[in-house]
PDB file of C-alpha atoms in Angstrom:
ATOM      1  CA  MET A  27      34.233  25.625  17.338  1.00 90.00           C
ATOM      2  CA  GLN A  28      32.393  28.917  17.800  1.00 95.00           C
ATOM      3  CA  LEU A  29      31.426  30.788  14.619  1.00 97.00           C
ATOM      4  CA  GLU A  30      30.310  34.292  13.700  1.00 98.00           C
ATOM      5  CA  LEU A  31      28.199  34.621  10.551  1.00 98.00           C
ATOM      6  CA  GLN A  32      27.838  37.759   8.435  1.00 98.00           C
ATOM      7  CA  VAL A  33      25.947  38.216   5.160  1.00 97.00           C
ATOM      8  CA  ARG A  34      26.033  40.981   2.565  1.00 97.00           C
ATOM      9  CA  PRO A  35      23.890  41.387  -0.599  1.00 97.00           C
ATOM     10  CA  PHE A  36      25.369  41.843  -4.066  1.00 98.00           C
ATOM     11  CA  ALA A  37      24.008  42.562  -7.532  1.00 97.00           C
ATOM     12  CA  PHE A  38      25.385  42.929 -11.049  1.00 97.00           C
ATOM     13  CA  ASP A  39      24.255  42.883 -14.661  1.00 96.00           C
ATOM     14  CA  LEU A  40      25.729  40.530 -17.244  1.00 96.00           C
ATOM     15  CA  ILE A  41      27.718  42.130 -20.056  1.00 94.00           C
ATOM     16  CA  ARG A  42      25.060  40.821 -22.421  1.00 89.00           C
ATOM     17  CA  PRO A  43      21.840  38.918 -21.752  1.00 90.00           C
ATOM     18  CA  LEU A  44      21.982  35.133 -21.953  1.00 92.00           C
ATOM     19  CA  ARG A  45      19.140  33.901 -24.141  1.00 91.00           C
ATOM     20  CA  THR A  46      17.971  30.297 -23.882  1.00 91.00           C
ATOM     21  CA  SER A  47      14.846  28.302 -24.646  1.00 86.00           C
ATOM     22  CA  ALA A  48      13.917  28.783 -20.975  1.00 82.00           C
ATOM     23  CA  GLY A  49      14.085  32.590 -21.119  1.00 86.00           C
ATOM     24  CA  MET A  50      16.545  35.439 -20.626  1.00 89.00           C
ATOM     25  CA  THR A  51      19.142  35.961 -17.892  1.00 93.00           C
ATOM     26  CA  LYS A  52      20.195  39.611 -17.611  1.00 94.00           C
ATOM     27  CA  PHE A  53      21.396  40.054 -14.041  1.00 94.00           C
ATOM     28  CA  ARG A  54      22.492  38.219 -10.918  1.00 96.00           C
ATOM     29  CA  ARG A  55      21.445  38.933  -7.342  1.00 96.00           C
ATOM     30  CA  GLY A  56      22.492  37.182  -4.159  1.00 97.00           C
ATOM     31  CA  TRP A  57      24.265  37.284  -0.810  1.00 98.00           C
ATOM     32  CA  LEU A  58      27.853  36.823   0.247  1.00 98.00           C
ATOM     33  CA  VAL A  59      28.670  34.911   3.420  1.00 98.00           C
ATOM     34  CA  ARG A  60      31.608  35.456   5.758  1.00 98.00           C
ATOM     35  CA  LEU A  61      32.139  32.868   8.467  1.00 98.00           C
ATOM     36  CA  ARG A  62      34.702  33.700  11.154  1.00 98.00           C
ATOM     37  CA  ALA A  63      35.858  31.004  13.577  1.00 97.00           C
ATOM     38  CA  ASP A  64      37.114  31.605  17.118  1.00 95.00           C
ATOM     39  CA  ASN A  65      40.569  30.430  15.997  1.00 93.00           C
ATOM     40  CA  GLY A  66      40.775  33.401  13.615  1.00 94.00           C
ATOM     41  CA  ARG A  67      40.181  31.509  10.375  1.00 96.00           C
ATOM     42  CA  VAL A  68      37.658  32.838   7.843  1.00 98.00           C
ATOM     43  CA  GLY A  69      35.513  30.999   5.321  1.00 98.00           C
ATOM     44  CA  TRP A  70      33.592  32.560   2.449  1.00 98.00           C
ATOM     45  CA  GLY A  71      30.463  31.586   0.551  1.00 98.00           C
ATOM     46  CA  GLU A  72      27.944  32.861  -1.960  1.00 98.00           C
ATOM     47  CA  ALA A  73      24.194  32.252  -2.223  1.00 98.00           C
ATOM     48  CA  ALA A  74      22.592  33.265  -5.521  1.00 97.00           C
ATOM     49  CA  PRO A  75      19.702  31.266  -7.031  1.00 96.00           C
ATOM     50  CA  LEU A  76      19.832  31.133 -10.804  1.00 93.00           C
ATOM     51  CA  ASN A  77      16.034  31.217 -10.953  1.00 90.00           C
ATOM     52  CA  PRO A  78      14.876  34.746  -9.916  1.00 89.00           C
ATOM     53  CA  SER A  79      11.591  33.334  -8.609  1.00 90.00           C
ATOM     54  CA  HIS A  80      13.557  31.603  -5.830  1.00 93.00           C
ATOM     55  CA  ALA A  81      15.186  34.814  -4.614  1.00 93.00           C
ATOM     56  CA  LYS A  82      12.690  35.581  -1.851  1.00 95.00           C
ATOM     57  CA  GLN A  83      12.862  32.077  -0.391  1.00 96.00           C
ATOM     58  CA  ASN A  84      16.661  32.241  -0.313  1.00 96.00           C
ATOM     59  CA  GLU A  85      16.674  35.718   1.204  1.00 95.00           C
ATOM     60  CA  GLN A  86      14.308  34.662   3.968  1.00 96.00           C
ATOM     61  CA  ALA A  87      16.428  31.600   4.697  1.00 97.00           C
ATOM     62  CA  ILE A  88      19.736  33.429   4.861  1.00 95.00           C
ATOM     63  CA  ARG A  89      18.385  36.277   6.981  1.00 93.00           C
ATOM     64  CA  ALA A  90      16.921  33.783   9.454  1.00 96.00           C
ATOM     65  CA  LEU A  91      20.339  32.301  10.220  1.00 96.00           C
ATOM     66  CA  PRO A  92      21.805  33.170  13.653  1.00 96.00           C
ATOM     67  CA  THR A  93      24.861  35.390  13.685  1.00 96.00           C
ATOM     68  CA  LYS A  94      26.600  33.370  16.409  1.00 97.00           C
ATOM     69  CA  LEU A  95      26.540  29.583  16.590  1.00 96.00           C
ATOM     70  CA  THR A  96      28.730  26.509  16.828  1.00 97.00           C
ATOM     71  CA  GLN A  97      29.990  24.506  13.872  1.00 96.00           C
ATOM     72  CA  ARG A  98      27.795  21.614  14.943  1.00 95.00           C
ATOM     73  CA  GLN A  99      24.727  23.856  14.956  1.00 96.00           C
ATOM     74  CA  LEU A 100      25.561  25.210  11.513  1.00 97.00           C
ATOM     75  CA  GLU A 101      26.057  21.720  10.103  1.00 96.00           C
ATOM     76  CA  GLY A 102      22.585  20.852  11.378  1.00 95.00           C
ATOM     77  CA  LEU A 103      21.007  23.958   9.869  1.00 96.00           C
ATOM     78  CA  LEU A 104      22.729  23.462   6.522  1.00 94.00           C
ATOM     79  CA  THR A 105      20.572  20.487   5.527  1.00 92.00           C
ATOM     80  CA  GLU A 106      17.392  22.572   5.929  1.00 95.00           C
ATOM     81  CA  GLN A 107      18.451  25.390   3.587  1.00 97.00           C
ATOM     82  CA  PRO A 108      17.614  26.109  -0.057  1.00 97.00           C
ATOM     83  CA  MET A 109      20.369  24.779  -2.284  1.00 97.00           C
ATOM     84  CA  PRO A 110      22.176  28.100  -2.991  1.00 98.00           C
ATOM     85  CA  VAL A 111      22.238  28.938   0.740  1.00 98.00           C
ATOM     86  CA  ALA A 112      23.505  25.444   1.563  1.00 98.00           C
ATOM     87  CA  PHE A 113      26.248  25.965  -1.019  1.00 98.00           C
ATOM     88  CA  ALA A 114      27.325  29.209   0.654  1.00 98.00           C
ATOM     89  CA  LEU A 115      27.445  27.653   4.114  1.00 98.00           C
ATOM     90  CA  GLY A 116      29.117  24.426   3.008  1.00 98.00           C
ATOM     91  CA  ALA A 117      31.698  26.377   1.006  1.00 98.00           C
ATOM     92  CA  ALA A 118      32.545  28.541   4.018  1.00 98.00           C
ATOM     93  CA  LEU A 119      32.863  25.506   6.292  1.00 98.00           C
ATOM     94  CA  ALA A 120      35.098  23.724   3.801  1.00 98.00           C
ATOM     95  CA  GLU A 121      37.390  26.731   3.624  1.00 97.00           C
ATOM     96  CA  LEU A 122      37.701  26.781   7.400  1.00 96.00           C
ATOM     97  CA  ASP A 123      39.131  23.255   7.080  1.00 94.00           C
ATOM     98  CA  GLY A 124      41.664  24.522   4.535  1.00 93.00           C
ATOM     99  CA  ILE A 125      41.761  24.425   0.724  1.00 95.00           C
ATOM    100  CA  GLU A 126      44.707  24.943  -1.611  1.00 95.00           C
ATOM    101  CA  TRP A 127      42.892  26.695  -4.427  1.00 97.00           C
ATOM    102  CA  LEU A 128      43.668  25.551  -7.974  1.00 97.00           C
ATOM    103  CA  PRO A 129      43.435  27.798 -11.055  1.00 96.00           C
ATOM    104  CA  ALA A 130      40.837  27.102 -13.696  1.00 95.00           C
ATOM    105  CA  PRO A 131      41.775  25.174 -16.846  1.00 95.00           C
ATOM    106  CA  GLU A 132      41.047  26.502 -20.325  1.00 93.00           C
ATOM    107  CA  PRO A 133      37.235  26.876 -20.532  1.00 95.00           C
ATOM    108  CA  ALA A 134      34.730  26.193 -23.252  1.00 95.00           C
ATOM    109  CA  GLN A 135      33.547  29.237 -25.177  1.00 94.00           C
ATOM    110  CA  LEU A 136      29.847  30.083 -24.840  1.00 95.00           C
ATOM    111  CA  LEU A 137      28.278  31.149 -28.124  1.00 94.00           C
ATOM    112  CA  PRO A 138      25.148  33.328 -28.107  1.00 92.00           C
ATOM    113  CA  ALA A 139      21.836  31.967 -29.320  1.00 93.00           C
ATOM    114  CA  GLY A 140      20.640  32.664 -32.822  1.00 91.00           C
ATOM    115  CA  GLU A 141      22.552  33.867 -35.858  1.00 90.00           C
ATOM    116  CA  ALA A 142      24.861  35.984 -33.674  1.00 91.00           C
ATOM    117  CA  MET A 143      26.621  32.691 -32.981  1.00 93.00           C
ATOM    118  CA  LEU A 144      28.273  32.755 -36.415  1.00 92.00           C
ATOM    119  CA  GLU A 145      29.982  36.107 -35.938  1.00 90.00           C
ATOM    120  CA  GLN A 146      31.239  35.146 -32.480  1.00 90.00           C
ATOM    121  CA  LEU A 147      32.469  31.789 -33.768  1.00 89.00           C
ATOM    122  CA  GLU A 148      34.457  33.473 -36.542  1.00 87.00           C
ATOM    123  CA  LEU A 149      36.177  35.699 -33.978  1.00 86.00           C
ATOM    124  CA  LEU A 150      37.027  32.702 -31.794  1.00 84.00           C
ATOM    125  CA  VAL A 151      38.391  30.639 -34.674  1.00 81.00           C
ATOM    126  CA  ASN A 152      40.561  33.541 -35.841  1.00 80.00           C
ATOM    127  CA  GLN A 153      41.902  34.065 -32.320  1.00 77.00           C
ATOM    128  CA  ALA A 154      42.524  30.395 -31.554  1.00 61.00           C
ATOM    129  CA  CYS A 155      46.108  29.202 -31.646  1.00 49.00           C
ATOM    130  CA  LEU A 156      46.793  26.508 -34.219  1.00 44.00           C
ATOM    131  CA  ASP A 157      48.319  24.189 -31.627  1.00 43.00           C
ATOM    132  CA  ARG A 158      45.353  24.008 -29.266  1.00 62.00           C
ATOM    133  CA  SER A 159      41.827  22.691 -29.591  1.00 78.00           C
ATOM    134  CA  LEU A 160      38.732  24.810 -29.159  1.00 91.00           C
ATOM    135  CA  THR A 161      35.574  23.785 -27.298  1.00 94.00           C
ATOM    136  CA  VAL A 162      32.416  25.740 -28.067  1.00 95.00           C
ATOM    137  CA  LYS A 163      28.898  25.542 -26.677  1.00 96.00           C
ATOM    138  CA  TRP A 164      25.930  26.865 -28.609  1.00 97.00           C
ATOM    139  CA  LYS A 165      22.513  27.625 -27.104  1.00 96.00           C
ATOM    140  CA  VAL A 166      19.862  26.131 -29.384  1.00 97.00           C
ATOM    141  CA  ALA A 167      16.064  25.576 -29.399  1.00 97.00           C
ATOM    142  CA  VAL A 168      15.629  29.355 -29.333  1.00 96.00           C
ATOM    143  CA  GLU A 169      14.743  30.127 -32.969  1.00 95.00           C
ATOM    144  CA  ALA A 170      12.838  28.132 -35.604  1.00 96.00           C
ATOM    145  CA  ASP A 171      14.369  24.695 -36.030  1.00 97.00           C
ATOM    146  CA  ALA A 172      14.898  25.078 -39.776  1.00 97.00           C
ATOM    147  CA  LEU A 173      16.887  28.270 -39.188  1.00 96.00           C
ATOM    148  CA  GLU A 174      19.033  26.683 -36.503  1.00 97.00           C
ATOM    149  CA  ARG A 175      19.737  23.660 -38.701  1.00 97.00           C
ATOM    150  CA  ARG A 176      20.938  26.030 -41.426  1.00 96.00           C
ATOM    151  CA  TRP A 177      23.175  27.848 -38.948  1.00 96.00           C
ATOM    152  CA  LEU A 178      24.485  24.494 -37.734  1.00 97.00           C
ATOM    153  CA  ASP A 179      25.684  23.711 -41.256  1.00 96.00           C
ATOM    154  CA  GLN A 180      27.515  27.042 -41.359  1.00 95.00           C
ATOM    155  CA  LEU A 181      28.965  26.441 -37.883  1.00 95.00           C
ATOM    156  CA  LEU A 182      30.322  23.046 -38.925  1.00 95.00           C
ATOM    157  CA  ASP A 183      31.889  24.593 -42.022  1.00 94.00           C
ATOM    158  CA  GLN A 184      33.826  27.061 -39.838  1.00 91.00           C
ATOM    159  CA  LEU A 185      34.674  24.831 -36.903  1.00 92.00           C
ATOM    160  CA  PRO A 186      38.256  23.481 -36.951  1.00 90.00           C
ATOM    161  CA  SER A 187      38.729  19.738 -37.194  1.00 91.00           C
ATOM    162  CA  THR A 188      40.363  19.674 -33.737  1.00 90.00           C
ATOM    163  CA  ALA A 189      37.491  21.534 -32.045  1.00 92.00           C
ATOM    164  CA  GLN A 190      34.673  20.139 -29.926  1.00 95.00           C
ATOM    165  CA  LEU A 191      31.036  21.156 -30.158  1.00 97.00           C
ATOM    166  CA  ARG A 192      28.396  21.057 -27.435  1.00 98.00           C
ATOM    167  CA  LEU A 193      24.784  21.998 -28.115  1.00 98.00           C
ATOM    168  CA  ASP A 194      22.537  23.072 -25.234  1.00 97.00           C
ATOM    169  CA  ALA A 195      18.777  23.032 -25.806  1.00 97.00           C
ATOM    170  CA  ASN A 196      17.865  23.736 -22.151  1.00 96.00           C
ATOM    171  CA  GLY A 197      15.057  21.192 -22.454  1.00 97.00           C
ATOM    172  CA  GLY A 198      13.514  23.003 -25.433  1.00 96.00           C
ATOM    173  CA  TRP A 199      13.211  20.196 -28.018  1.00 98.00           C
ATOM    174  CA  ASN A 200      10.670  17.415 -28.457  1.00 98.00           C
ATOM    175  CA  ARG A 201      11.776  13.842 -29.091  1.00 98.00           C
ATOM    176  CA  HIS A 202      11.482  14.046 -32.875  1.00 98.00           C
ATOM    177  CA  THR A 203      13.620  17.201 -33.124  1.00 98.00           C
ATOM    178  CA  ALA A 204      16.225  15.958 -30.663  1.00 98.00           C
ATOM    179  CA  GLN A 205      16.598  12.686 -32.566  1.00 98.00           C
ATOM    180  CA  ALA A 206      17.021  14.545 -35.859  1.00 98.00           C
ATOM    181  CA  TRP A 207      19.845  16.669 -34.412  1.00 98.00           C
ATOM    182  CA  MET A 208      21.504  13.651 -32.852  1.00 98.00           C
ATOM    183  CA  GLU A 209      21.435  11.727 -36.119  1.00 98.00           C
ATOM    184  CA  ALA A 210      22.884  14.741 -37.954  1.00 97.00           C
ATOM    185  CA  LEU A 211      25.790  15.101 -35.540  1.00 98.00           C
ATOM    186  CA  VAL A 212      26.661  11.708 -34.091  1.00 97.00           C
ATOM    187  CA  GLY A 213      29.070  10.797 -36.889  1.00 93.00           C
ATOM    188  CA  ASP A 214      31.069  14.023 -36.563  1.00 97.00           C
ATOM    189  CA  ARG A 215      34.269  13.606 -34.522  1.00 96.00           C
ATOM    190  CA  ARG A 216      33.920  17.168 -33.235  1.00 96.00           C
ATOM    191  CA  PHE A 217      30.547  16.464 -31.634  1.00 98.00           C
ATOM    192  CA  ALA A 218      30.762  16.188 -27.836  1.00 98.00           C
ATOM    193  CA  TRP A 219      27.132  15.961 -26.666  1.00 98.00           C
ATOM    194  CA  LEU A 220      23.605  17.314 -26.683  1.00 98.00           C
ATOM    195  CA  GLU A 221      23.009  19.018 -23.352  1.00 98.00           C
ATOM    196  CA  GLN A 222      19.518  18.662 -21.878  1.00 98.00           C
ATOM    197  CA  PRO A 223      17.906  18.139 -25.291  1.00 98.00           C
ATOM    198  CA  LEU A 224      14.496  17.185 -23.842  1.00 98.00           C
ATOM    199  CA  PRO A 225      12.357  18.486 -20.956  1.00 98.00           C
ATOM    200  CA  PRO A 226      13.844  17.591 -17.563  1.00 97.00           C
ATOM    201  CA  ASP A 227      11.041  15.187 -16.678  1.00 97.00           C
ATOM    202  CA  ASP A 228      11.270  13.141 -19.905  1.00 98.00           C
ATOM    203  CA  ARG A 229      13.488  10.443 -18.412  1.00 97.00           C
ATOM    204  CA  GLN A 230      12.421   7.784 -20.913  1.00 98.00           C
ATOM    205  CA  GLY A 231      13.067  10.066 -23.895  1.00 98.00           C
ATOM    206  CA  LEU A 232      16.488  11.052 -22.591  1.00 98.00           C
ATOM    207  CA  GLU A 233      17.490   7.437 -22.017  1.00 98.00           C
ATOM    208  CA  SER A 234      16.329   6.430 -25.501  1.00 98.00           C
ATOM    209  CA  LEU A 235      18.197   9.338 -27.081  1.00 98.00           C
ATOM    210  CA  SER A 236      21.377   8.442 -25.190  1.00 98.00           C
ATOM    211  CA  GLU A 237      21.375   5.081 -26.979  1.00 98.00           C
ATOM    212  CA  LEU A 238      21.905   6.979 -30.249  1.00 98.00           C
ATOM    213  CA  GLY A 239      24.656   9.316 -29.033  1.00 98.00           C
ATOM    214  CA  PRO A 240      26.044  11.323 -26.097  1.00 98.00           C
ATOM    215  CA  VAL A 241      23.511  13.139 -23.919  1.00 98.00           C
ATOM    216  CA  ALA A 242      24.504  15.363 -21.003  1.00 98.00           C
ATOM    217  CA  LEU A 243      21.974  16.096 -18.292  1.00 98.00           C
ATOM    218  CA  ASP A 244      21.617  19.511 -16.668  1.00 97.00           C
ATOM    219  CA  GLU A 245      18.162  20.632 -15.570  1.00 96.00           C
ATOM    220  CA  SER A 246      17.116  17.003 -15.043  1.00 97.00           C
ATOM    221  CA  LEU A 247      19.690  16.767 -12.250  1.00 97.00           C
ATOM    222  CA  GLU A 248      18.048  19.675 -10.455  1.00 94.00           C
ATOM    223  CA  LEU A 249      14.564  18.224 -10.896  1.00 95.00           C
ATOM    224  CA  ASP A 250      15.636  14.781  -9.649  1.00 96.00           C
ATOM    225  CA  PRO A 251      18.972  14.872  -7.756  1.00 94.00           C
ATOM    226  CA  ARG A 252      18.929  11.056  -7.578  1.00 95.00           C
ATOM    227  CA  LEU A 253      20.019  11.073 -11.227  1.00 97.00           C
ATOM    228  CA  ARG A 254      23.420  12.319 -10.084  1.00 96.00           C
ATOM    229  CA  ASP A 255      24.024   8.808  -8.769  1.00 94.00           C
ATOM    230  CA  SER A 256      22.333   6.826 -11.537  1.00 95.00           C
ATOM    231  CA  TRP A 257      22.927   8.648 -14.859  1.00 97.00           C
ATOM    232  CA  SER A 258      25.980   7.032 -16.442  1.00 94.00           C
ATOM    233  CA  GLY A 259      26.424   9.650 -19.168  1.00 96.00           C
ATOM    234  CA  TRP A 260      27.780  13.163 -18.860  1.00 98.00           C
ATOM    235  CA  GLN A 261      26.470  15.436 -16.120  1.00 98.00           C
ATOM    236  CA  VAL A 262      26.660  19.220 -16.246  1.00 98.00           C
ATOM    237  CA  ARG A 263      27.064  20.261 -12.629  1.00 98.00           C
ATOM    238  CA  ARG A 264      26.420  23.775 -11.307  1.00 97.00           C
ATOM    239  CA  PRO A 265      28.009  23.642  -7.839  1.00 97.00           C
ATOM    240  CA  SER A 266      26.554  26.957  -6.660  1.00 97.00           C
ATOM    241  CA  GLN A 267      23.021  25.633  -7.260  1.00 97.00           C
ATOM    242  CA  GLU A 268      23.458  22.132  -5.776  1.00 96.00           C
ATOM    243  CA  GLY A 269      23.879  22.726  -2.063  1.00 97.00           C
ATOM    244  CA  ASP A 270      26.869  21.822   0.098  1.00 98.00           C
ATOM    245  CA  PRO A 271      29.828  21.507  -2.335  1.00 98.00           C
ATOM    246  CA  ARG A 272      31.839  19.149  -0.125  1.00 97.00           C
ATOM    247  CA  PRO A 273      30.309  15.900  -1.502  1.00 96.00           C
ATOM    248  CA  LEU A 274      31.093  16.963  -5.083  1.00 97.00           C
ATOM    249  CA  LEU A 275      34.580  17.990  -3.971  1.00 97.00           C
ATOM    250  CA  ASN A 276      35.101  14.498  -2.532  1.00 97.00           C
ATOM    251  CA  GLN A 277      33.869  12.893  -5.770  1.00 96.00           C
ATOM    252  CA  PHE A 278      36.351  14.866  -7.825  1.00 97.00           C
ATOM    253  CA  HIS A 279      39.164  13.924  -5.476  1.00 96.00           C
ATOM    254  CA  LYS A 280      38.190  10.282  -6.056  1.00 96.00           C
ATOM    255  CA  GLY A 281      38.111  10.746  -9.834  1.00 96.00           C
ATOM    256  CA  VAL A 282      34.419  10.195 -10.602  1.00 96.00           C
ATOM    257  CA  PRO A 283      34.084  10.258 -14.432  1.00 97.00           C
ATOM    258  CA  ARG A 284      31.851  12.216 -16.839  1.00 97.00           C
ATOM    259  CA  ARG A 285      31.235  15.303 -14.731  1.00 97.00           C
ATOM    260  CA  MET A 286      31.592  18.806 -16.193  1.00 97.00           C
ATOM    261  CA  VAL A 287      31.253  21.916 -14.023  1.00 97.00           C
ATOM    262  CA  SER A 288      29.357  24.952 -15.272  1.00 97.00           C
ATOM    263  CA  THR A 289      28.852  28.510 -14.110  1.00 97.00           C
ATOM    264  CA  ALA A 290      25.761  30.254 -12.785  1.00 96.00           C
ATOM    265  CA  PHE A 291      27.611  33.585 -13.210  1.00 96.00           C
ATOM    266  CA  GLU A 292      29.138  33.833  -9.744  1.00 98.00           C
ATOM    267  CA  THR A 293      31.105  36.592  -8.027  1.00 98.00           C
ATOM    268  CA  GLY A 294      34.769  36.000  -7.313  1.00 98.00           C
ATOM    269  CA  ILE A 295      33.877  34.096  -4.138  1.00 98.00           C
ATOM    270  CA  GLY A 296      31.709  31.523  -5.869  1.00 98.00           C
ATOM    271  CA  ARG A 297      34.007  31.458  -8.880  1.00 97.00           C
ATOM    272  CA  ARG A 298      36.942  30.214  -6.754  1.00 97.00           C
ATOM    273  CA  TRP A 299      34.957  27.038  -6.142  1.00 98.00           C
ATOM    274  CA  LEU A 300      34.065  26.613  -9.780  1.00 97.00           C
ATOM    275  CA  ASP A 301      37.677  27.080 -10.850  1.00 98.00           C
ATOM    276  CA  HIS A 302      38.943  24.667  -8.202  1.00 98.00           C
ATOM    277  CA  LEU A 303      36.456  21.923  -9.051  1.00 98.00           C
ATOM    278  CA  ALA A 304      37.097  22.385 -12.769  1.00 98.00           C
ATOM    279  CA  ALA A 305      40.829  21.924 -12.197  1.00 98.00           C
ATOM    280  CA  LEU A 306      40.223  18.725 -10.244  1.00 98.00           C
ATOM    281  CA  GLN A 307      37.907  17.421 -12.962  1.00 97.00           C
ATOM    282  CA  MET A 308      40.459  18.212 -15.647  1.00 96.00           C
ATOM    283  CA  ASN A 309      42.966  16.030 -13.799  1.00 96.00           C
ATOM    284  CA  GLY A 310      40.443  13.192 -13.524  1.00 96.00           C
ATOM    285  CA  PRO A 311      39.717  10.235 -15.814  1.00 97.00           C
ATOM    286  CA  THR A 312      37.463  12.145 -18.262  1.00 97.00           C
ATOM    287  CA  PRO A 313      38.800  15.714 -18.612  1.00 97.00           C
ATOM    288  CA  ALA A 314      36.435  18.245 -20.161  1.00 96.00           C
ATOM    289  CA  ALA A 315      36.664  22.002 -20.649  1.00 96.00           C
ATOM    290  CA  PRO A 316      34.511  23.652 -17.962  1.00 97.00           C
ATOM    291  CA  GLY A 317      31.596  25.936 -18.765  1.00 96.00           C
ATOM    292  CA  LEU A 318      32.910  29.203 -17.341  1.00 96.00           C
ATOM    293  CA  ALA A 319      31.274  31.493 -19.946  1.00 94.00           C
ATOM    294  CA  PRO A 320      34.294  33.768 -20.488  1.00 93.00           C
ATOM    295  CA  GLY A 321      33.356  37.270 -21.549  1.00 91.00           C
ATOM    296  CA  TRP A 322      29.844  37.259 -20.091  1.00 93.00           C
ATOM    297  CA  ARG A 323      30.528  38.601 -16.580  1.00 93.00           C
ATOM    298  CA  PRO A 324      31.667  42.187 -15.947  1.00 94.00           C
ATOM    299  CA  GLU A 325      35.103  42.981 -14.585  1.00 94.00           C
ATOM    300  CA  GLY A 326      35.985  44.619 -11.290  1.00 96.00           C
ATOM    301  CA  ALA A 327      36.598  43.911  -7.624  1.00 98.00           C
ATOM    302  CA  LEU A 328      33.338  41.963  -7.255  1.00 98.00           C
ATOM    303  CA  PHE A 329      34.918  39.260  -9.425  1.00 98.00           C
ATOM    304  CA  SER A 330      38.332  39.246  -7.787  1.00 97.00           C
ATOM    305  CA  ALA A 331      39.950  36.019  -6.592  1.00 95.00           C
ATOM    306  CA  ASP A 332      40.528  37.822  -3.270  1.00 97.00           C
ATOM    307  CA  PRO A 333      37.357  37.354  -1.178  1.00 98.00           C
ATOM    308  CA  GLN A 334      38.143  40.467   0.893  1.00 98.00           C
ATOM    309  CA  GLN A 335      37.932  42.586  -2.249  1.00 98.00           C
ATOM    310  CA  VAL A 336      34.689  40.905  -3.293  1.00 98.00           C
ATOM    311  CA  TRP A 337      33.203  41.563   0.155  1.00 98.00           C
ATOM    312  CA  LYS A 338      34.148  45.237   0.040  1.00 98.00           C
ATOM    313  CA  ALA A 339      32.828  45.647  -3.494  1.00 97.00           C
ATOM    314  CA  ALA A 340      29.395  44.158  -2.759  1.00 95.00           C
TER     315      ALA A 340
END
C-alpha cells in the first residue's frame, strides 16, 4: 500500500498548570500526523513528548520522515523513532486498518497539589450524584510532608465512603515516607493505590512497599519498559508516550488485568486513542476509572473528536 504522510505542529496552554514533585507542566507542544493511503483511507496520529527536553529530538525525527512511502517502509521506520513519534505513526496505521471508536468511561478526577486540593474536593463531593462512586487522584510529595499528612486527614474526612483515592507522588518520596503513607492508608477501603511513590530506579524499594499495600508504577515503566511485562501490580499507562499503541490495544482486547490508562494532555486526535483504550480496559477483568484529567485541557476545535477539525485548528 502506498502512503502519503503530512505533519502539522500544534500548541496549547493548559487551563491551569499541573504541579508535581517533578516540576510544572503549563503547556503542550507537538505535531499532528495525517496518513493517506492510495485506497483513499486516512489515519491520524499525534506526537507530543511530555518532557519538553525531548521536543527537539522528536521534531527532528518527524521532519526527517519521507512524505511518500509504502506501508512496509513505514513499519520499518517506526521502530527507530522516539516513542511519541512511534505512537503517532502506529496510531495512524491502526486507523487505516479500521477501528470502531468507543467513548470514554467516567474518569477519575485530578485534584491539584497542595491545599488547593481541599477546595476542589469539596466541589466534587457536592456535585457527585449519591448513586455513583467517585474516584479522585491527588498529587503529593510537593509540599512539606507534615502539611500533606494534615491535608490527607481533612481529605479523608470529606471523601464519601463509596469513593476511591489514588495518591501520586511522581517518584518524590523516600522509602521511610512512602512506608508511613502506606501504613496510614492501607486499612482504608477507599484507598486504591500509591502511584510511583519512590524514584523510578528504586526497584527494590517499590517491590518491598508493594508487599505492604497496592503500588502502581508510572515513571518506572518509562525508565525500564521491561517492567510492563513483569510488574504484577497496577500499571499506569500513557499510550501517547509509549510508542506504537497496537500492542497495548491487543492486550486490552485480550483482557490483560491491572492496567489503567492516563493522559499526557492530548489533542482530540490523541484523545480518541485514550478514550478507546480506557473503554476497553473498563470492560476487562479489572476495571478502573481512567486518568483523563477532566477540566485541565482547554476547549475548542483542537480537542474535537473529529480529526479533520483538529487538523484545521492546529
